[in-house]
PDB file of C-alpha atoms in Angstrom:
ATOM      1  CA  ASP A 273      56.179  63.474  11.165  1.00  0.00           C
ATOM      2  CA  ALA A 274      52.716  64.957  10.898  1.00  0.00           C
ATOM      3  CA  LYS A 275      50.363  63.820  13.628  1.00  0.00           C
ATOM      4  CA  THR A 276      47.302  63.829  11.390  1.00  0.00           C
ATOM      5  CA  THR A 277      45.910  61.820   8.478  1.00  0.00           C
ATOM      6  CA  GLN A 278      43.779  63.418   5.767  1.00  0.00           C
ATOM      7  CA  PRO A 279      42.472  62.226   2.398  1.00  0.00           C
ATOM      8  CA  THR A 280      44.613  63.349  -0.497  1.00  0.00           C
ATOM      9  CA  SER A 281      41.781  64.968  -2.428  1.00  0.00           C
ATOM     10  CA  MET A 282      38.040  65.598  -2.407  1.00  0.00           C
ATOM     11  CA  ASP A 283      35.450  67.117  -4.710  1.00  0.00           C
ATOM     12  CA  CYS A 284      32.407  69.126  -3.696  1.00  0.00           C
ATOM     13  CA  ALA A 285      29.581  70.678  -5.732  1.00  0.00           C
ATOM     14  CA  GLU A 286      29.251  74.433  -5.537  1.00  0.00           C
ATOM     15  CA  GLY A 287      26.653  75.475  -2.970  1.00  0.00           C
ATOM     16  CA  ARG A 288      26.802  72.197  -1.084  1.00  0.00           C
ATOM     17  CA  ALA A 289      28.503  71.585   2.241  1.00  0.00           C
ATOM     18  CA  ALA A 290      32.104  70.426   2.109  1.00  0.00           C
ATOM     19  CA  ASN A 291      33.033  68.029   4.906  1.00  0.00           C
ATOM     20  CA  LEU A 292      36.763  67.497   5.300  1.00  0.00           C
ATOM     21  CA  PRO A 293      37.810  64.709   7.698  1.00  0.00           C
ATOM     22  CA  CYS A 294      40.972  64.460   9.748  1.00  0.00           C
ATOM     23  CA  ASN A 295      42.267  61.660  11.953  1.00  0.00           C
ATOM     24  CA  HIS A 296      44.492  62.486  14.918  1.00  0.00           C
ATOM     25  CA  SER A 297      44.330  59.328  16.998  1.00  0.00           C
ATOM     26  CA  THR A 298      47.431  60.129  19.078  1.00  0.00           C
ATOM     27  CA  ILE A 299      46.323  63.599  20.150  1.00  0.00           C
ATOM     28  CA  SER A 300      47.043  64.388  23.788  1.00  0.00           C
ATOM     29  CA  GLY A 301      44.700  66.110  26.198  1.00  0.00           C
ATOM     30  CA  ASN A 302      46.111  69.610  25.920  1.00  0.00           C
ATOM     31  CA  GLU A 303      46.673  69.725  22.162  1.00  0.00           C
ATOM     32  CA  TYR A 304      44.482  71.835  19.913  1.00  0.00           C
ATOM     33  CA  VAL A 305      43.302  70.993  16.414  1.00  0.00           C
ATOM     34  CA  TYR A 306      43.971  73.760  13.876  1.00  0.00           C
ATOM     35  CA  TRP A 307      42.777  74.085  10.298  1.00  0.00           C
ATOM     36  CA  TYR A 308      44.458  76.185   7.639  1.00  0.00           C
ATOM     37  CA  ARG A 309      43.922  76.416   3.907  1.00  0.00           C
ATOM     38  CA  GLN A 310      46.225  77.407   1.086  1.00  0.00           C
ATOM     39  CA  ILE A 311      44.948  78.773  -2.172  1.00  0.00           C
ATOM     40  CA  HIS A 312      47.327  78.221  -5.044  1.00  0.00           C
ATOM     41  CA  SER A 313      50.568  80.231  -4.792  1.00  0.00           C
ATOM     42  CA  GLN A 314      49.497  82.057  -1.634  1.00  0.00           C
ATOM     43  CA  GLY A 315      50.420  81.702   2.007  1.00  0.00           C
ATOM     44  CA  PRO A 316      48.261  79.464   4.209  1.00  0.00           C
ATOM     45  CA  GLN A 317      45.286  81.135   5.832  1.00  0.00           C
ATOM     46  CA  TYR A 318      43.988  80.351   9.314  1.00  0.00           C
ATOM     47  CA  ILE A 319      40.435  78.973   9.358  1.00  0.00           C
ATOM     48  CA  ILE A 320      39.552  77.724  12.814  1.00  0.00           C
ATOM     49  CA  HIS A 321      40.841  75.820  15.821  1.00  0.00           C
ATOM     50  CA  GLY A 322      39.416  73.934  18.795  1.00  0.00           C
ATOM     51  CA  LEU A 323      40.208  71.782  21.809  1.00  0.00           C
ATOM     52  CA  LYS A 324      37.154  69.739  22.784  1.00  0.00           C
ATOM     53  CA  ASN A 325      33.995  71.586  21.897  1.00  0.00           C
ATOM     54  CA  ASN A 326      32.654  72.208  18.450  1.00  0.00           C
ATOM     55  CA  GLU A 327      33.535  75.621  17.093  1.00  0.00           C
ATOM     56  CA  THR A 328      31.993  77.883  14.487  1.00  0.00           C
ATOM     57  CA  ASN A 329      33.092  81.120  12.909  1.00  0.00           C
ATOM     58  CA  GLU A 330      32.261  83.072   9.785  1.00  0.00           C
ATOM     59  CA  MET A 331      34.311  80.740   7.608  1.00  0.00           C
ATOM     60  CA  ALA A 332      33.601  77.245   8.858  1.00  0.00           C
ATOM     61  CA  SER A 333      32.560  74.857  11.601  1.00  0.00           C
ATOM     62  CA  LEU A 334      34.824  72.398  13.386  1.00  0.00           C
ATOM     63  CA  ILE A 335      33.345  69.203  14.782  1.00  0.00           C
ATOM     64  CA  ILE A 336      35.594  67.241  17.147  1.00  0.00           C
ATOM     65  CA  THR A 337      34.587  63.738  18.222  1.00  0.00           C
ATOM     66  CA  GLU A 338      34.095  63.061  21.891  1.00  0.00           C
ATOM     67  CA  ASP A 339      37.252  60.943  22.087  1.00  0.00           C
ATOM     68  CA  ARG A 340      39.111  63.697  20.184  1.00  0.00           C
ATOM     69  CA  LYS A 341      40.651  61.183  17.810  1.00  0.00           C
ATOM     70  CA  SER A 342      39.154  62.780  14.738  1.00  0.00           C
ATOM     71  CA  SER A 343      37.565  65.972  13.526  1.00  0.00           C
ATOM     72  CA  THR A 344      35.677  67.365  10.555  1.00  0.00           C
ATOM     73  CA  LEU A 345      35.923  70.794   9.013  1.00  0.00           C
ATOM     74  CA  ILE A 346      32.653  71.898   7.475  1.00  0.00           C
ATOM     75  CA  LEU A 347      32.332  74.634   4.859  1.00  0.00           C
ATOM     76  CA  PRO A 348      28.533  75.062   4.875  1.00  0.00           C
ATOM     77  CA  HIS A 349      28.057  76.447   1.362  1.00  0.00           C
ATOM     78  CA  ALA A 350      31.161  75.844  -0.716  1.00  0.00           C
ATOM     79  CA  THR A 351      32.023  78.301  -3.477  1.00  0.00           C
ATOM     80  CA  LEU A 352      34.563  78.090  -6.270  1.00  0.00           C
ATOM     81  CA  ARG A 353      36.851  80.315  -4.195  1.00  0.00           C
ATOM     82  CA  ASP A 354      37.043  77.599  -1.546  1.00  0.00           C
ATOM     83  CA  THR A 355      39.101  75.451  -3.908  1.00  0.00           C
ATOM     84  CA  ALA A 356      42.359  75.032  -1.997  1.00  0.00           C
ATOM     85  CA  VAL A 357      44.550  72.654  -0.018  1.00  0.00           C
ATOM     86  CA  TYR A 358      43.245  72.236   3.526  1.00  0.00           C
ATOM     87  CA  TYR A 359      45.639  71.375   6.338  1.00  0.00           C
ATOM     88  CA  CYS A 360      44.619  69.788   9.622  1.00  0.00           C
ATOM     89  CA  ILE A 361      47.298  70.292  12.254  1.00  0.00           C
ATOM     90  CA  VAL A 362      47.689  69.212  15.843  1.00  0.00           C
ATOM     91  CA  ARG A 363      49.837  71.522  17.894  1.00  0.00           C
ATOM     92  CA  VAL A 364      52.599  69.248  19.183  1.00  0.00           C
ATOM     93  CA  ASN A 365      53.503  70.980  22.432  1.00  0.00           C
ATOM     94  CA  TYR A 366      53.387  74.414  23.939  1.00  0.00           C
ATOM     95  CA  GLY A 367      55.938  76.580  22.219  1.00  0.00           C
ATOM     96  CA  GLN A 368      56.502  73.991  19.512  1.00  0.00           C
ATOM     97  CA  ASN A 369      55.940  74.533  15.846  1.00  0.00           C
ATOM     98  CA  PHE A 370      53.143  73.637  13.506  1.00  0.00           C
ATOM     99  CA  VAL A 371      53.830  70.640  11.283  1.00  0.00           C
ATOM    100  CA  PHE A 372      52.140  70.896   7.901  1.00  0.00           C
ATOM    101  CA  GLY A 373      51.490  67.617   6.123  1.00  0.00           C
ATOM    102  CA  PRO A 374      50.351  67.354   2.494  1.00  0.00           C
ATOM    103  CA  GLY A 375      46.725  68.234   3.387  1.00  0.00           C
ATOM    104  CA  THR A 376      43.542  67.611   1.395  1.00  0.00           C
ATOM    105  CA  ARG A 377      43.131  69.191  -2.014  1.00  0.00           C
ATOM    106  CA  LEU A 378      39.494  70.302  -2.194  1.00  0.00           C
ATOM    107  CA  SER A 379      38.058  71.038  -5.620  1.00  0.00           C
ATOM    108  CA  VAL A 380      34.717  72.844  -5.683  1.00  0.00           C
ATOM    109  CA  LEU A 381      32.987  72.065  -8.950  1.00  0.00           C
ATOM    110  CA  PRO A 382      30.414  74.279 -10.712  1.00  0.00           C
TER     111      PRO A 382
ATOM    112  CA  ASP B  75      46.664  97.377   8.605  1.00  0.00           C
ATOM    113  CA  GLY B  76      48.854  94.888  10.434  1.00  0.00           C
ATOM    114  CA  GLY B  77      50.369  92.096   8.461  1.00  0.00           C
ATOM    115  CA  ILE B  78      53.423  90.255   7.280  1.00  0.00           C
ATOM    116  CA  THR B  79      55.180  91.241   4.065  1.00  0.00           C
ATOM    117  CA  GLN B  80      57.501  89.151   1.970  1.00  0.00           C
ATOM    118  CA  SER B  81      59.560  90.526  -0.870  1.00  0.00           C
ATOM    119  CA  PRO B  82      60.181  90.062  -3.658  1.00  0.00           C
ATOM    120  CA  LYS B  83      57.300  87.936  -4.897  1.00  0.00           C
ATOM    121  CA  TYR B  84      59.462  86.355  -7.604  1.00  0.00           C
ATOM    122  CA  LEU B  85      63.236  85.952  -7.508  1.00  0.00           C
ATOM    123  CA  PHE B  86      65.674  84.499  -9.979  1.00  0.00           C
ATOM    124  CA  ARG B  87      69.150  83.421  -8.982  1.00  0.00           C
ATOM    125  CA  LYS B  88      72.111  82.132 -10.872  1.00  0.00           C
ATOM    126  CA  GLU B  89      73.746  78.989  -9.612  1.00  0.00           C
ATOM    127  CA  GLY B  90      76.490  79.732  -7.105  1.00  0.00           C
ATOM    128  CA  GLN B  91      74.966  82.992  -5.890  1.00  0.00           C
ATOM    129  CA  ASN B  92      73.617  83.787  -2.471  1.00  0.00           C
ATOM    130  CA  VAL B  93      70.238  85.487  -2.304  1.00  0.00           C
ATOM    131  CA  THR B  94      68.311  87.052   0.576  1.00  0.00           C
ATOM    132  CA  LEU B  95      64.542  86.926   1.007  1.00  0.00           C
ATOM    133  CA  SER B  96      62.912  89.640   3.064  1.00  0.00           C
ATOM    134  CA  CYS B  97      60.214  89.147   5.712  1.00  0.00           C
ATOM    135  CA  GLU B  98      58.775  92.016   7.765  1.00  0.00           C
ATOM    136  CA  GLN B  99      55.859  92.014  10.210  1.00  0.00           C
ATOM    137  CA  ASN B 100      54.079  94.805  12.067  1.00  0.00           C
ATOM    138  CA  LEU B 101      51.892  92.554  14.206  1.00  0.00           C
ATOM    139  CA  ASN B 102      54.170  92.816  17.249  1.00  0.00           C
ATOM    140  CA  HIS B 103      54.546  89.052  17.123  1.00  0.00           C
ATOM    141  CA  ASP B 104      57.371  87.481  19.085  1.00  0.00           C
ATOM    142  CA  ALA B 105      58.113  84.514  16.868  1.00  0.00           C
ATOM    143  CA  MET B 106      58.911  84.262  13.183  1.00  0.00           C
ATOM    144  CA  TYR B 107      59.350  81.268  10.919  1.00  0.00           C
ATOM    145  CA  TRP B 108      60.585  80.303   7.480  1.00  0.00           C
ATOM    146  CA  TYR B 109      59.072  77.399   5.551  1.00  0.00           C
ATOM    147  CA  ARG B 110      59.887  75.884   2.194  1.00  0.00           C
ATOM    148  CA  GLN B 111      57.252  74.347  -0.074  1.00  0.00           C
ATOM    149  CA  ASP B 112      57.948  72.215  -3.119  1.00  0.00           C
ATOM    150  CA  PRO B 113      55.258  71.501  -5.753  1.00  0.00           C
ATOM    151  CA  GLY B 114      52.490  69.277  -4.394  1.00  0.00           C
ATOM    152  CA  GLN B 115      54.127  69.036  -1.001  1.00  0.00           C
ATOM    153  CA  GLY B 116      53.417  70.306   2.474  1.00  0.00           C
ATOM    154  CA  LEU B 117      55.487  72.941   4.245  1.00  0.00           C
ATOM    155  CA  ARG B 118      58.871  72.155   5.729  1.00  0.00           C
ATOM    156  CA  LEU B 119      60.383  74.274   8.487  1.00  0.00           C
ATOM    157  CA  ILE B 120      63.759  75.866   7.729  1.00  0.00           C
ATOM    158  CA  TYR B 121      64.451  78.166  10.705  1.00  0.00           C
ATOM    159  CA  TYR B 122      62.506  79.856  13.440  1.00  0.00           C
ATOM    160  CA  SER B 123      63.117  82.569  15.991  1.00  0.00           C
ATOM    161  CA  GLN B 124      61.228  83.237  19.205  1.00  0.00           C
ATOM    162  CA  ILE B 125      63.217  86.262  20.343  1.00  0.00           C
ATOM    163  CA  VAL B 126      65.520  88.889  18.910  1.00  0.00           C
ATOM    164  CA  ASN B 127      69.110  87.743  18.371  1.00  0.00           C
ATOM    165  CA  ASP B 128      68.184  84.087  18.768  1.00  0.00           C
ATOM    166  CA  PHE B 129      67.044  81.450  16.275  1.00  0.00           C
ATOM    167  CA  GLN B 130      66.881  77.699  15.914  1.00  0.00           C
ATOM    168  CA  LYS B 131      67.250  75.281  13.032  1.00  0.00           C
ATOM    169  CA  GLY B 132      64.201  73.569  11.697  1.00  0.00           C
ATOM    170  CA  ASP B 133      64.029  70.332   9.750  1.00  0.00           C
ATOM    171  CA  ILE B 134      65.882  71.471   6.624  1.00  0.00           C
ATOM    172  CA  ALA B 135      68.296  74.245   7.688  1.00  0.00           C
ATOM    173  CA  GLU B 136      71.295  73.106   5.631  1.00  0.00           C
ATOM    174  CA  GLY B 137      72.233  75.671   2.989  1.00  0.00           C
ATOM    175  CA  TYR B 138      70.230  78.452   4.623  1.00  0.00           C
ATOM    176  CA  SER B 139      71.034  81.197   7.124  1.00  0.00           C
ATOM    177  CA  VAL B 140      68.938  83.738   9.021  1.00  0.00           C
ATOM    178  CA  SER B 141      69.294  86.719  11.335  1.00  0.00           C
ATOM    179  CA  ARG B 142      66.926  88.359  13.814  1.00  0.00           C
ATOM    180  CA  GLU B 143      68.352  91.768  14.649  1.00  0.00           C
ATOM    181  CA  LYS B 144      64.926  93.385  15.011  1.00  0.00           C
ATOM    182  CA  LYS B 145      61.634  91.985  16.246  1.00  0.00           C
ATOM    183  CA  GLU B 146      59.945  93.007  13.013  1.00  0.00           C
ATOM    184  CA  SER B 147      62.394  91.435  10.574  1.00  0.00           C
ATOM    185  CA  PHE B 148      63.580  87.895   9.842  1.00  0.00           C
ATOM    186  CA  PRO B 149      65.508  87.709   6.533  1.00  0.00           C
ATOM    187  CA  LEU B 150      66.447  84.361   5.019  1.00  0.00           C
ATOM    188  CA  THR B 151      69.610  83.887   2.973  1.00  0.00           C
ATOM    189  CA  VAL B 152      69.706  81.013   0.534  1.00  0.00           C
ATOM    190  CA  THR B 153      73.380  80.212   0.117  1.00  0.00           C
ATOM    191  CA  SER B 154      75.207  78.511  -2.707  1.00  0.00           C
ATOM    192  CA  ALA B 155      75.471  75.455  -0.457  1.00  0.00           C
ATOM    193  CA  GLN B 156      71.744  74.777  -0.893  1.00  0.00           C
ATOM    194  CA  LYS B 157      71.673  72.062  -3.546  1.00  0.00           C
ATOM    195  CA  ASN B 158      68.152  72.534  -4.815  1.00  0.00           C
ATOM    196  CA  PRO B 159      66.936  76.020  -3.883  1.00  0.00           C
ATOM    197  CA  THR B 160      64.124  76.373  -6.425  1.00  0.00           C
ATOM    198  CA  ALA B 161      60.973  76.440  -4.298  1.00  0.00           C
ATOM    199  CA  PHE B 162      58.209  78.570  -2.798  1.00  0.00           C
ATOM    200  CA  TYR B 163      59.335  80.196   0.467  1.00  0.00           C
ATOM    201  CA  LEU B 164      56.862  81.233   3.135  1.00  0.00           C
ATOM    202  CA  CYS B 165      57.440  83.394   6.186  1.00  0.00           C
ATOM    203  CA  ALA B 166      55.114  83.346   9.188  1.00  0.00           C
ATOM    204  CA  SER B 167      54.826  84.973  12.581  1.00  0.00           C
ATOM    205  CA  SER B 168      52.991  84.274  15.828  1.00  0.00           C
ATOM    206  CA  MET B 169      52.731  85.112  19.480  1.00  0.00           C
ATOM    207  CA  ILE B 170      54.236  82.468  21.750  1.00  0.00           C
ATOM    208  CA  ASP B 171      52.566  82.992  25.067  1.00  0.00           C
ATOM    209  CA  SER B 172      49.406  81.045  24.390  1.00  0.00           C
ATOM    210  CA  TYR B 173      48.242  77.795  22.840  1.00  0.00           C
ATOM    211  CA  ASN B 174      45.555  79.670  21.043  1.00  0.00           C
ATOM    212  CA  TYR B 175      47.668  81.690  18.720  1.00  0.00           C
ATOM    213  CA  GLY B 176      48.063  80.425  15.222  1.00  0.00           C
ATOM    214  CA  TYR B 177      50.414  81.599  12.536  1.00  0.00           C
ATOM    215  CA  THR B 178      49.997  84.529  10.192  1.00  0.00           C
ATOM    216  CA  PHE B 179      51.649  83.858   6.851  1.00  0.00           C
ATOM    217  CA  GLY B 180      53.069  86.145   4.220  1.00  0.00           C
ATOM    218  CA  SER B 181      52.193  85.746   0.556  1.00  0.00           C
ATOM    219  CA  GLY B 182      55.449  83.973  -0.261  1.00  0.00           C
ATOM    220  CA  THR B 183      58.501  84.338  -2.483  1.00  0.00           C
ATOM    221  CA  ARG B 184      58.974  82.029  -5.442  1.00  0.00           C
ATOM    222  CA  LEU B 185      62.689  81.435  -6.003  1.00  0.00           C
ATOM    223  CA  THR B 186      63.956  80.001  -9.256  1.00  0.00           C
ATOM    224  CA  VAL B 187      67.556  79.081  -9.978  1.00  0.00           C
ATOM    225  CA  VAL B 188      68.481  79.746 -13.607  1.00  0.00           C
TER     226      VAL B 188
END
């Protein structure tokens, strides 16, 4: 079973920030939070990952709460090309595999 | 450029036939994976391999077979025993010696049984 809970779908206006939440209340101390996205009929694409601290790269920012039980992926200026399914994944154990749940379907609207 | 290549992009199979999906990577990654995705669903793990000549079953291995004769290649055979093979198949690879390594995915093969 997936270790995370995400909303099924979200809408965001083009040019605005998209904030995608994820709950992972059972995360253990040495597990990372990963975010991937999948544009229709393509393979998932890595976005960002983090352990405790907030992280930022050229694609997005990841905000992890202090208790690590939830996180938010932020796309600062969403474009139509950001329309995709976004997966929040907690790495189960070292050497174990990623478990992809149904994710959040983000629709960026013009 | 390094990457992971799946072929073909689209594949049609008659019922009762076996079919093999190709997956090749030049990233020097140790591990390779096969996932299946049905419409509107997440990804389900079929098989994975962390080293040449060794592989393990994932959550839905029945009706599938794999081989790992070379580090770069991890072909998946969909056998006639797979009851509902029509799906989108994704191959991925990763290093395994660090928490920090994520997966690199191929662009997928869409298999349709006709």
